Amino acid sequence: MAAALVSSAVAGAAGATSLPPMHQTVDPDGVFFEGYGSAFYVPGQKLKDIRAYPIDGGHAVVIWLDEEDTQRFADLTGEMIGKPLAMWVCRHMVTRPIVRARIDSGTAIIPMPSAQRAQALVAAFRGEAECPDMTE
């Protein structure tokens, strides 16, 4: 599975945090990647694919980026080796792993606390539901 490529390239995570005021204009139905002055946003409708999976005894949402965003993500992770890269979803930081290597696969993993929350996030990205409460 492509997700294994990403999980081997990142380490560590932080709990969900509210989105800083400067990012509150970002639509909640996508993913915002941010680290040390570099950032980009991918709307949910632009994702190549998104699915919920059980991973390492927990749950996660795996996203696949299109060709353009795969290159942007690879460039960003290449610049961020050894540094934390925040992933914001539904206006909350859901993970902030340390980048271990440039990620060229175009795949990112968003850890989730439950299968139900992961499925709710997938539905939100697809425009089928509102963003789930990420603070619980």
GROMACS .gro file of C-alpha atoms in nm:
model
  136
    1MET     CA    1   0.000   0.000   0.000
    2ALA     CA    2   0.129   0.348  -0.085
    3ALA     CA    3   0.058   0.468   0.268
    4ALA     CA    4   0.349   0.260   0.396
    5LEU     CA    5   0.581   0.480   0.192
    6VAL     CA    6   0.463   0.786   0.381
    7SER     CA    7   0.463   0.631   0.725
    8SER     CA    8   0.826   0.531   0.675
    9ALA     CA    9   0.913   0.887   0.578
   10VAL     CA   10   0.765   1.073   0.877
   11ALA     CA   11   0.781   1.034   1.253
   12GLY     CA   12   0.608   1.183   1.558
   13ALA     CA   13   0.282   1.375   1.587
   14ALA     CA   14   0.105   1.636   1.793
   15GLY     CA   15  -0.254   1.664   1.913
   16ALA     CA   16  -0.520   1.867   1.737
   17THR     CA   17  -0.491   2.242   1.778
   18SER     CA   18  -0.711   2.527   1.657
   19LEU     CA   19  -0.612   2.690   1.330
   20PRO     CA   20  -0.434   3.024   1.379
   21PRO     CA   21  -0.635   3.332   1.272
   22MET     CA   22  -0.418   3.387   0.961
   23HIS     CA   23  -0.540   3.055   0.816
   24GLN     CA   24  -0.909   3.084   0.901
   25THR     CA   25  -0.992   3.193   0.546
   26VAL     CA   26  -0.893   2.848   0.415
   27ASP     CA   27  -1.197   2.638   0.324
   28PRO     CA   28  -1.231   2.354   0.575
   29ASP     CA   29  -1.285   2.080   0.315
   30GLY     CA   30  -0.921   2.033   0.219
   31VAL     CA   31  -0.572   1.980   0.356
   32PHE     CA   32  -0.334   2.262   0.446
   33PHE     CA   33   0.035   2.164   0.470
   34GLU     CA   34   0.257   2.410   0.659
   35GLY     CA   35   0.612   2.430   0.785
   36TYR     CA   36   0.869   2.704   0.846
   37GLY     CA   37   0.730   2.964   0.609
   38SER     CA   38   0.634   2.721   0.333
   39ALA     CA   39   0.274   2.612   0.288
   40PHE     CA   40   0.009   2.509   0.041
   41TYR     CA   41  -0.357   2.415   0.041
   42VAL     CA   42  -0.530   2.135  -0.149
   43PRO     CA   43  -0.912   2.153  -0.175
   44GLY     CA   44  -1.091   1.825  -0.103
   45GLN     CA   45  -1.238   1.816  -0.454
   46LYS     CA   46  -0.887   1.828  -0.603
   47LEU     CA   47  -0.764   1.516  -0.419
   48LYS     CA   48  -0.702   1.222  -0.651
   49ASP     CA   49  -0.843   0.982  -0.391
   50ILE     CA   50  -0.917   0.968  -0.020
   51ARG     CA   51  -0.992   0.665   0.197
   52ALA     CA   52  -1.013   0.561   0.561
   53TYR     CA   53  -0.790   0.272   0.668
   54PRO     CA   54  -0.693   0.089   0.985
   55ILE     CA   55  -0.318   0.151   1.024
   56ASP     CA   56  -0.079   0.027   1.293
   57GLY     CA   57  -0.359  -0.059   1.535
   58GLY     CA   58  -0.523   0.281   1.488
   59HIS     CA   59  -0.714   0.463   1.219
   60ALA     CA   60  -0.612   0.705   0.948
   61VAL     CA   61  -0.730   0.887   0.641
   62VAL     CA   62  -0.498   0.838   0.345
   63ILE     CA   63  -0.501   1.099   0.070
   64TRP     CA   64  -0.356   1.076  -0.279
   65LEU     CA   65  -0.257   1.403  -0.445
   66ASP     CA   66  -0.282   1.483  -0.814
   67GLU     CA   67   0.035   1.523  -1.023
   68GLU     CA   68   0.074   1.898  -0.961
   69ASP     CA   69   0.024   1.871  -0.585
   70THR     CA   70   0.244   1.560  -0.567
   71GLN     CA   71   0.529   1.776  -0.697
   72ARG     CA   72   0.446   2.058  -0.455
   73PHE     CA   73   0.434   1.810  -0.165
   74ALA     CA   74   0.765   1.653  -0.273
   75ASP     CA   75   0.929   1.996  -0.292
   76LEU     CA   76   0.791   2.096   0.048
   77THR     CA   77   0.895   1.772   0.220
   78GLY     CA   78   1.237   1.796   0.053
   79GLU     CA   79   1.284   2.137   0.216
   80MET     CA   80   1.150   2.013   0.550
   81ILE     CA   81   1.376   1.712   0.619
   82GLY     CA   82   1.441   1.701   0.994
   83LYS     CA   83   1.167   1.958   1.063
   84PRO     CA   84   0.799   1.931   1.160
   85LEU     CA   85   0.536   1.959   0.887
   86ALA     CA   86   0.188   2.046   1.012
   87MET     CA   87  -0.120   1.905   0.841
   88TRP     CA   88  -0.438   2.104   0.900
   89VAL     CA   89  -0.778   1.952   0.830
   90CYS     CA   90  -1.118   2.106   0.905
   91ARG     CA   91  -0.929   2.405   1.048
   92HIS     CA   92  -0.745   2.192   1.307
   93MET     CA   93  -0.388   2.070   1.312
   94VAL     CA   94  -0.426   1.692   1.316
   95THR     CA   95  -0.062   1.592   1.293
   96ARG     CA   96   0.281   1.751   1.289
   97PRO     CA   97   0.530   1.480   1.199
   98ILE     CA   98   0.903   1.527   1.159
   99VAL     CA   99   0.988   1.476   0.793
  100ARG     CA  100   1.256   1.208   0.754
  101ALA     CA  101   1.281   1.207   0.373
  102ARG     CA  102   1.143   1.377   0.065
  103ILE     CA  103   0.803   1.223  -0.011
  104ASP     CA  104   0.759   1.173  -0.384
  105SER     CA  105   0.467   0.928  -0.363
  106GLY     CA  106   0.195   1.195  -0.353
  107THR     CA  107   0.041   1.019  -0.055
  108ALA     CA  108  -0.016   1.157   0.294
  109ILE     CA  109  -0.153   0.994   0.609
  110ILE     CA  110  -0.378   1.180   0.853
  111PRO     CA  111  -0.399   0.991   1.186
  112MET     CA  112  -0.751   0.973   1.333
  113PRO     CA  113  -0.869   0.864   1.680
  114SER     CA  114  -1.143   0.630   1.552
  115ALA     CA  115  -1.279   0.459   1.241
  116GLN     CA  116  -1.598   0.664   1.273
  117ARG     CA  117  -1.406   0.994   1.275
  118ALA     CA  118  -1.195   0.879   0.979
  119GLN     CA  119  -1.509   0.797   0.776
  120ALA     CA  120  -1.662   1.133   0.872
  121LEU     CA  121  -1.351   1.314   0.749
  122VAL     CA  122  -1.359   1.126   0.417
  123ALA     CA  123  -1.724   1.228   0.374
  124ALA     CA  124  -1.633   1.592   0.449
  125PHE     CA  125  -1.352   1.590   0.192
  126ARG     CA  126  -1.590   1.450  -0.068
  127GLY     CA  127  -1.844   1.723   0.008
  128GLU     CA  128  -2.096   1.469   0.143
  129ALA     CA  129  -2.096   1.602   0.502
  130GLU     CA  130  -1.976   1.882   0.726
  131CYS     CA  131  -1.633   1.862   0.889
  132PRO     CA  132  -1.638   1.638   1.195
  133ASP     CA  133  -1.556   1.784   1.536
  134MET     CA  134  -1.179   1.745   1.553
  135THR     CA  135  -1.147   1.847   1.919
  136GLU     CA  136  -1.292   1.535   2.081
   0.00000   0.00000   0.00000
